[in-house]
Amino acid sequence: MAGKSVETLTADLAEPSTIRCGTDAEGLLAEVLADVVRVEHVPVDSHFFDDLGADSLVMAHFCARVRKRADLPSVSMKDVYHHPTIASLAAALAPPSDTPVEPAQAPVEVGPPASTRQYVLCGTLQVLLLLGYTYLVALGFDQAIEWVAASGNLLDDYLRMVLVGGAIFFAACTLPIAAKWALIGRWKRRRIRVWSLTYLRFWLVKTLVTLNPLVLFAGSPLYVLYLRALGARVGRGVVVLSRHAPVCTDLLTIGDGTVIRKDTYLTGYRARAGWIQTGAITVGRDAFVGEKAVLDIETSIGDGAQLGHVSSLHTGQGIPQGERWHGSPAQPTEANYQAAAPVDCGIGRRAVYTVVQLASALLLYLPLMLGATDLLFEEVPGLAPLFDSGSTAFTSWSFVGVALVTSLVLFFGSALLGLLVVVTLPRLLNLVIEPDKVHRLYGFRYSAHRAIVGLTNRRFFVELFGDSSYIVHYLRCLGYRLSPVVQTGSNFGSQVKHENPYLSSVGSGTVIASGLSIANADYSSTSFRVSRASIGPNNFLGNDIVYPARGRTGDNCLLATKVLVPIDGEIREGVGLLGSPSFEIPRTVDRDARLNHLAAGDESRRQLAAKNRHNLRTMGYWLLARWGYTFGLTLAGFLAASLRPSFGASAIALSEVLLLLFTLVYVAMVERASTGFRGMRPKYCSIYHIDFWRSERFFKMQTGPGLQAAFIGTPLQSWFWRMVGVRLGRRLFDDGCGMSEKNMVTIGDDVTLNAGSFIQCHSQEDYVFKSDRTTVGSGCTIGVGALVHYGVTMGDGAVLAPDSFLMKGEEVPPHARWGGNPAREMPDATADSQVHRDSDDSVGAALAGDK
């Protein structure tokens, strides 16, 4: 139903007869809302969206104003959507007369933040450790090169490469395990002050454990063996598909036959207000943990229980045996997320699969990579004479010219070859997989399925073609069923992934923002099954959505950011869905509908053509930037090769350090150059306006190489954020947060950002783009996997719980505890008695080791 505009409503409200008297709460709420929407009076039975023409941003401002009034109860956005009139809202918020009012909880005392001296000392030691690790790696490569170069024939070359590759792989896999046991021993419940020397040991072990090559074997029994080697109590037949490796593994227990889907966080620790808190996570037998779930410390899942997709357990929560829960924080549900029936899959099958995986890596992939590198340095024309010139080679123009040509051939040649492979080989592998049929794990079909997942989810091509008309053609080549296509120029964002592209369907006229994951495969501990996932026509999907094969949405739906797509009940059509668990909201609002006419008629075709031309130039700039980085890599490699005869391992170490620094500077310069070094600014426009096209260019250009992952948890990450424009205070602790429009983010002192969190200063809804600034006050904490939207203000000392969605325009009061999807004020569920208070504040205590 079309809503009235605010101007029309003002005229309607001019007659006193339209206003009826209500309770004191009704009058006060109506007074606040009238001030927000800028009208003289608001009838208590007027619908916020249909009659007032308000949108979620307007109502977020209303909620913030209500929370500032001592004479009114707190109101959340969920309350607004469930009770969309003043009368119903006042009635819902009024407590029964016999219900005592609970006093507000005092904020948890966490102690003073670390000093700047500790921050600088820890950062300096982290840099020294990075340099030491770099030299250790360089020394190993130098010895390997010398030994391989001494071979006499092709067979000897291959055998030596197998041995060298195996030695490198073994060292890279075992070093993190050895470091964990030597530096930590067994993880215990405790608190560690960030930037203390005890934290230094924690950071070193965490970095090594999460960057271990064995993490790439998620979904394999080899990955389970890795977790056991780190001290985790993992039962038989467990399947872990998530590459977010647990860190405090001795506090992790997973029972027999349990399945943990991809992108799930169960790290065993959290960062909060300048402290690392470790705690236990227990998952029982035959349990199920859905995709993109978050398990906070001190949580449990009983035998045979389920936690749905895009769901979380907050500290202190536990799912009883056999129950199904979903949502953030999770609550009971009747939905069954475990759809694949178990089959026979013995230990022998798992053992054979593991041996084949290792043999493939050691006998094929690693020798192939080493051989290709050796061939490059031997066969590139004109390169050998330059290397013979010694340390003066890299100063010549010939050296730069050879590197330039080599990088061009490598980058564009590998891109074309990769494109050919991803559109052909997975189609052949898909012939052995039958839809809707249960297949056993760890066989040829499972290997084919995992290969399809890996090959067709190459980020390079999705980032290249995403946010443009050309992503449609690419996804069709992959196997998506998209016909008939209504081209909008923004049908898909730059982050789309799936389990099986040949069973993925998207209806006509649907627009999808970045972060979609089509979960069209189901797993048990012994089997898997692929099924068709169909997204209806004329839908809009926001960011970070997991869409399962059994999703119950049909035509003309809006799926909001981080929404939990329902898999039971009636098919939802013509509505919006928000939250986890989801509830219905208006499909659209008056404000956004005003720009819809730009998406139809002759004008839209002209604007689409102009957008396509702009996007083509953006794709060209993106390829140029990526090739520029490849050129830098090539120069670093050639520099190491030319200096190694004179300086040995030191030359390789020098090139590695220069490459890390080059990565930081290059990524920052490319991102800033994409806006003409002017940064982003708040916008409200159609997707057919050039301001939106420039925003798309900025988002595309900011995706860069991931080498800076080594800087997570160090002061170097803060320097990087400042380089790209974040207004940043002192002593930021960043454990892996992401940001979109960096120059529109303001962060105070001693802020804590957890892994997987994201600060996003924009939103796209159908054909409308909106962005605004976000402020995070001093001492704030943003939990694991949480998302902060645009126009948000978090007061000093506020805490946002894990996996929460803080909606646009929200104002979190100082020292408040918010959580949920959508986020609202909630009691602090963290009992400090659950976490040992081994603070290890001082340098002396840190040097003494863990208690």
PDB file of C-alpha atoms in Angstrom, residues 258-404:
ATOM      1  CA  THR A 258      28.952 -33.116  14.573  1.00  0.00           C
ATOM      2  CA  VAL A 259      28.825 -30.808  11.519  1.00  0.00           C
ATOM      3  CA  ILE A 260      30.087 -27.201  11.596  1.00  0.00           C
ATOM      4  CA  ARG A 261      29.319 -25.249   8.417  1.00  0.00           C
ATOM      5  CA  LYS A 262      31.557 -22.689   6.696  1.00  0.00           C
ATOM      6  CA  ASP A 263      32.289 -19.138   7.894  1.00  0.00           C
ATOM      7  CA  THR A 264      31.474 -20.049  11.510  1.00  0.00           C
ATOM      8  CA  TYR A 265      33.418 -18.497  14.394  1.00  0.00           C
ATOM      9  CA  LEU A 266      34.260 -20.642  17.430  1.00  0.00           C
ATOM     10  CA  THR A 267      37.655 -19.180  18.338  1.00  0.00           C
ATOM     11  CA  GLY A 268      37.455 -19.741  22.105  1.00  0.00           C
ATOM     12  CA  TYR A 269      38.259 -16.127  22.971  1.00  0.00           C
ATOM     13  CA  ARG A 270      36.885 -12.629  22.592  1.00  0.00           C
ATOM     14  CA  ALA A 271      38.312  -9.142  22.911  1.00  0.00           C
ATOM     15  CA  ARG A 272      36.439  -6.718  25.122  1.00  0.00           C
ATOM     16  CA  ALA A 273      37.353  -3.284  26.434  1.00  0.00           C
ATOM     17  CA  GLY A 274      41.084  -3.850  26.147  1.00  0.00           C
ATOM     18  CA  TRP A 275      41.150  -7.434  27.405  1.00  0.00           C
ATOM     19  CA  ILE A 276      41.328 -10.872  25.802  1.00  0.00           C
ATOM     20  CA  GLN A 277      38.947 -13.244  27.565  1.00  0.00           C
ATOM     21  CA  THR A 278      39.264 -16.977  26.910  1.00  0.00           C
ATOM     22  CA  GLY A 279      36.500 -19.456  27.635  1.00  0.00           C
ATOM     23  CA  ALA A 280      35.068 -22.853  26.841  1.00  0.00           C
ATOM     24  CA  ILE A 281      32.906 -23.856  23.880  1.00  0.00           C
ATOM     25  CA  THR A 282      31.217 -27.248  24.040  1.00  0.00           C
ATOM     26  CA  VAL A 283      29.372 -28.858  21.135  1.00  0.00           C
ATOM     27  CA  GLY A 284      27.814 -32.266  21.787  1.00  0.00           C
ATOM     28  CA  ARG A 285      27.441 -35.414  19.689  1.00  0.00           C
ATOM     29  CA  ASP A 286      25.570 -35.347  16.366  1.00  0.00           C
ATOM     30  CA  ALA A 287      25.051 -31.595  16.643  1.00  0.00           C
ATOM     31  CA  PHE A 288      24.746 -29.094  13.811  1.00  0.00           C
ATOM     32  CA  VAL A 289      26.115 -25.537  13.596  1.00  0.00           C
ATOM     33  CA  GLY A 290      24.900 -23.526  10.607  1.00  0.00           C
ATOM     34  CA  GLU A 291      26.735 -21.317   8.151  1.00  0.00           C
ATOM     35  CA  LYS A 292      28.058 -17.966   9.387  1.00  0.00           C
ATOM     36  CA  ALA A 293      27.192 -18.708  13.014  1.00  0.00           C
ATOM     37  CA  VAL A 294      29.077 -17.262  16.001  1.00  0.00           C
ATOM     38  CA  LEU A 295      29.722 -19.154  19.246  1.00  0.00           C
ATOM     39  CA  ASP A 296      30.914 -16.831  22.016  1.00  0.00           C
ATOM     40  CA  ILE A 297      32.928 -18.106  24.974  1.00  0.00           C
ATOM     41  CA  GLU A 298      31.163 -20.110  27.680  1.00  0.00           C
ATOM     42  CA  THR A 299      28.482 -21.469  25.367  1.00  0.00           C
ATOM     43  CA  SER A 300      27.282 -25.007  24.737  1.00  0.00           C
ATOM     44  CA  ILE A 301      25.225 -27.074  22.311  1.00  0.00           C
ATOM     45  CA  GLY A 302      23.763 -30.359  23.545  1.00  0.00           C
ATOM     46  CA  ASP A 303      23.777 -33.759  21.848  1.00  0.00           C
ATOM     47  CA  GLY A 304      21.674 -33.788  18.692  1.00  0.00           C
ATOM     48  CA  ALA A 305      20.965 -30.044  18.964  1.00  0.00           C
ATOM     49  CA  GLN A 306      21.058 -27.531  16.114  1.00  0.00           C
ATOM     50  CA  LEU A 307      22.073 -23.876  15.736  1.00  0.00           C
ATOM     51  CA  GLY A 308      20.784 -22.356  12.482  1.00  0.00           C
ATOM     52  CA  HIS A 309      22.490 -20.250   9.847  1.00  0.00           C
ATOM     53  CA  VAL A 310      23.368 -16.614  10.645  1.00  0.00           C
ATOM     54  CA  SER A 311      22.780 -17.317  14.352  1.00  0.00           C
ATOM     55  CA  SER A 312      24.787 -16.894  17.523  1.00  0.00           C
ATOM     56  CA  LEU A 313      25.108 -18.020  21.106  1.00  0.00           C
ATOM     57  CA  HIS A 314      26.057 -15.268  23.527  1.00  0.00           C
ATOM     58  CA  THR A 315      28.070 -15.932  26.670  1.00  0.00           C
ATOM     59  CA  GLY A 316      26.119 -18.108  29.079  1.00  0.00           C
ATOM     60  CA  GLN A 317      23.708 -19.491  26.478  1.00  0.00           C
ATOM     61  CA  GLY A 318      23.323 -23.212  25.957  1.00  0.00           C
ATOM     62  CA  ILE A 319      21.081 -25.246  23.657  1.00  0.00           C
ATOM     63  CA  PRO A 320      19.570 -28.247  25.470  1.00  0.00           C
ATOM     64  CA  GLN A 321      19.948 -31.728  24.072  1.00  0.00           C
ATOM     65  CA  GLY A 322      17.906 -32.375  20.929  1.00  0.00           C
ATOM     66  CA  GLU A 323      16.558 -28.834  20.591  1.00  0.00           C
ATOM     67  CA  ARG A 324      16.784 -26.544  17.555  1.00  0.00           C
ATOM     68  CA  TRP A 325      17.620 -22.889  17.976  1.00  0.00           C
ATOM     69  CA  HIS A 326      18.289 -20.010  15.640  1.00  0.00           C
ATOM     70  CA  GLY A 327      18.626 -16.243  15.711  1.00  0.00           C
ATOM     71  CA  SER A 328      20.973 -13.762  17.326  1.00  0.00           C
ATOM     72  CA  PRO A 329      20.938 -14.331  20.228  1.00  0.00           C
ATOM     73  CA  ALA A 330      19.538 -17.787  19.523  1.00  0.00           C
ATOM     74  CA  GLN A 331      16.063 -18.891  20.594  1.00  0.00           C
ATOM     75  CA  PRO A 332      14.045 -22.109  20.095  1.00  0.00           C
ATOM     76  CA  THR A 333      12.589 -22.909  16.668  1.00  0.00           C
ATOM     77  CA  GLU A 334      10.836 -25.758  14.889  1.00  0.00           C
ATOM     78  CA  ALA A 335      12.948 -25.370  11.734  1.00  0.00           C
ATOM     79  CA  ASN A 336      15.167 -28.360  10.911  1.00  0.00           C
ATOM     80  CA  TYR A 337      18.520 -27.288   9.458  1.00  0.00           C
ATOM     81  CA  GLN A 338      19.915 -30.811   9.131  1.00  0.00           C
ATOM     82  CA  ALA A 339      18.541 -32.063   5.801  1.00  0.00           C
ATOM     83  CA  ALA A 340      21.101 -34.631   4.582  1.00  0.00           C
ATOM     84  CA  ALA A 341      20.420 -38.190   5.717  1.00  0.00           C
ATOM     85  CA  PRO A 342      23.398 -40.122   7.142  1.00  0.00           C
ATOM     86  CA  VAL A 343      24.959 -43.001   5.216  1.00  0.00           C
ATOM     87  CA  ASP A 344      27.724 -45.493   5.868  1.00  0.00           C
ATOM     88  CA  CYS A 345      31.157 -43.835   5.847  1.00  0.00           C
ATOM     89  CA  GLY A 346      33.879 -45.735   7.673  1.00  0.00           C
ATOM     90  CA  ILE A 347      37.290 -44.835   9.048  1.00  0.00           C
ATOM     91  CA  GLY A 348      39.039 -46.472   6.091  1.00  0.00           C
ATOM     92  CA  ARG A 349      37.309 -44.136   3.650  1.00  0.00           C
ATOM     93  CA  ARG A 350      38.407 -41.088   5.656  1.00  0.00           C
ATOM     94  CA  ALA A 351      41.969 -42.388   5.846  1.00  0.00           C
ATOM     95  CA  VAL A 352      42.206 -42.996   2.102  1.00  0.00           C
ATOM     96  CA  TYR A 353      40.796 -39.539   1.367  1.00  0.00           C
ATOM     97  CA  THR A 354      43.373 -37.924   3.675  1.00  0.00           C
ATOM     98  CA  VAL A 355      46.262 -39.837   2.094  1.00  0.00           C
ATOM     99  CA  VAL A 356      45.128 -38.866  -1.414  1.00  0.00           C
ATOM    100  CA  GLN A 357      44.867 -35.218  -0.371  1.00  0.00           C
ATOM    101  CA  LEU A 358      48.365 -35.185   1.052  1.00  0.00           C
ATOM    102  CA  ALA A 359      49.786 -37.073  -1.922  1.00  0.00           C
ATOM    103  CA  SER A 360      48.171 -34.618  -4.359  1.00  0.00           C
ATOM    104  CA  ALA A 361      49.635 -31.665  -2.484  1.00  0.00           C
ATOM    105  CA  LEU A 362      53.130 -33.116  -2.047  1.00  0.00           C
ATOM    106  CA  LEU A 363      53.519 -34.945  -5.363  1.00  0.00           C
ATOM    107  CA  LEU A 364      51.647 -32.615  -7.714  1.00  0.00           C
ATOM    108  CA  TYR A 365      50.717 -29.117  -6.572  1.00  0.00           C
ATOM    109  CA  LEU A 366      53.848 -28.121  -4.655  1.00  0.00           C
ATOM    110  CA  PRO A 367      56.331 -29.482  -7.251  1.00  0.00           C
ATOM    111  CA  LEU A 368      54.282 -27.798  -9.973  1.00  0.00           C
ATOM    112  CA  MET A 369      54.470 -24.432  -8.173  1.00  0.00           C
ATOM    113  CA  LEU A 370      58.203 -24.774  -7.509  1.00  0.00           C
ATOM    114  CA  GLY A 371      58.856 -25.967 -11.040  1.00  0.00           C
ATOM    115  CA  ALA A 372      56.917 -23.074 -12.560  1.00  0.00           C
ATOM    116  CA  THR A 373      58.921 -20.592 -10.482  1.00  0.00           C
ATOM    117  CA  ASP A 374      62.201 -22.209 -11.467  1.00  0.00           C
ATOM    118  CA  LEU A 375      61.151 -22.244 -15.130  1.00  0.00           C
ATOM    119  CA  LEU A 376      60.269 -18.552 -14.941  1.00  0.00           C
ATOM    120  CA  PHE A 377      63.743 -17.534 -13.826  1.00  0.00           C
ATOM    121  CA  GLU A 378      65.442 -19.831 -16.334  1.00  0.00           C
ATOM    122  CA  GLU A 379      63.385 -19.162 -19.447  1.00  0.00           C
ATOM    123  CA  VAL A 380      62.461 -15.451 -19.309  1.00  0.00           C
ATOM    124  CA  PRO A 381      64.425 -13.877 -22.203  1.00  0.00           C
ATOM    125  CA  GLY A 382      67.139 -11.503 -21.095  1.00  0.00           C
ATOM    126  CA  LEU A 383      66.785 -12.311 -17.396  1.00  0.00           C
ATOM    127  CA  ALA A 384      69.858 -14.512 -16.921  1.00  0.00           C
ATOM    128  CA  PRO A 385      72.351 -11.830 -18.104  1.00  0.00           C
ATOM    129  CA  LEU A 386      70.795  -9.346 -15.730  1.00  0.00           C
ATOM    130  CA  PHE A 387      71.203 -11.711 -12.804  1.00  0.00           C
ATOM    131  CA  ASP A 388      74.804 -12.295 -13.806  1.00  0.00           C
ATOM    132  CA  SER A 389      75.365  -8.567 -13.358  1.00  0.00           C
ATOM    133  CA  GLY A 390      74.921  -9.019  -9.603  1.00  0.00           C
ATOM    134  CA  SER A 391      73.693  -6.283  -7.276  1.00  0.00           C
ATOM    135  CA  THR A 392      73.773  -3.593 -10.007  1.00  0.00           C
ATOM    136  CA  ALA A 393      71.194  -5.365 -12.194  1.00  0.00           C
ATOM    137  CA  PHE A 394      68.112  -3.984 -10.513  1.00  0.00           C
ATOM    138  CA  THR A 395      69.196  -0.384 -11.119  1.00  0.00           C
ATOM    139  CA  SER A 396      69.118  -0.788 -14.899  1.00  0.00           C
ATOM    140  CA  TRP A 397      66.174   0.009 -17.178  1.00  0.00           C
ATOM    141  CA  SER A 398      66.539  -3.430 -18.755  1.00  0.00           C
ATOM    142  CA  PHE A 399      65.741  -4.989 -15.393  1.00  0.00           C
ATOM    143  CA  VAL A 400      62.571  -2.919 -15.038  1.00  0.00           C
ATOM    144  CA  GLY A 401      61.583  -3.633 -18.654  1.00  0.00           C
ATOM    145  CA  VAL A 402      61.920  -7.393 -18.249  1.00  0.00           C
ATOM    146  CA  ALA A 403      59.922  -7.258 -15.013  1.00  0.00           C
ATOM    147  CA  LEU A 404      57.255  -5.171 -16.756  1.00  0.00           C
TER     148      LEU A 404
END
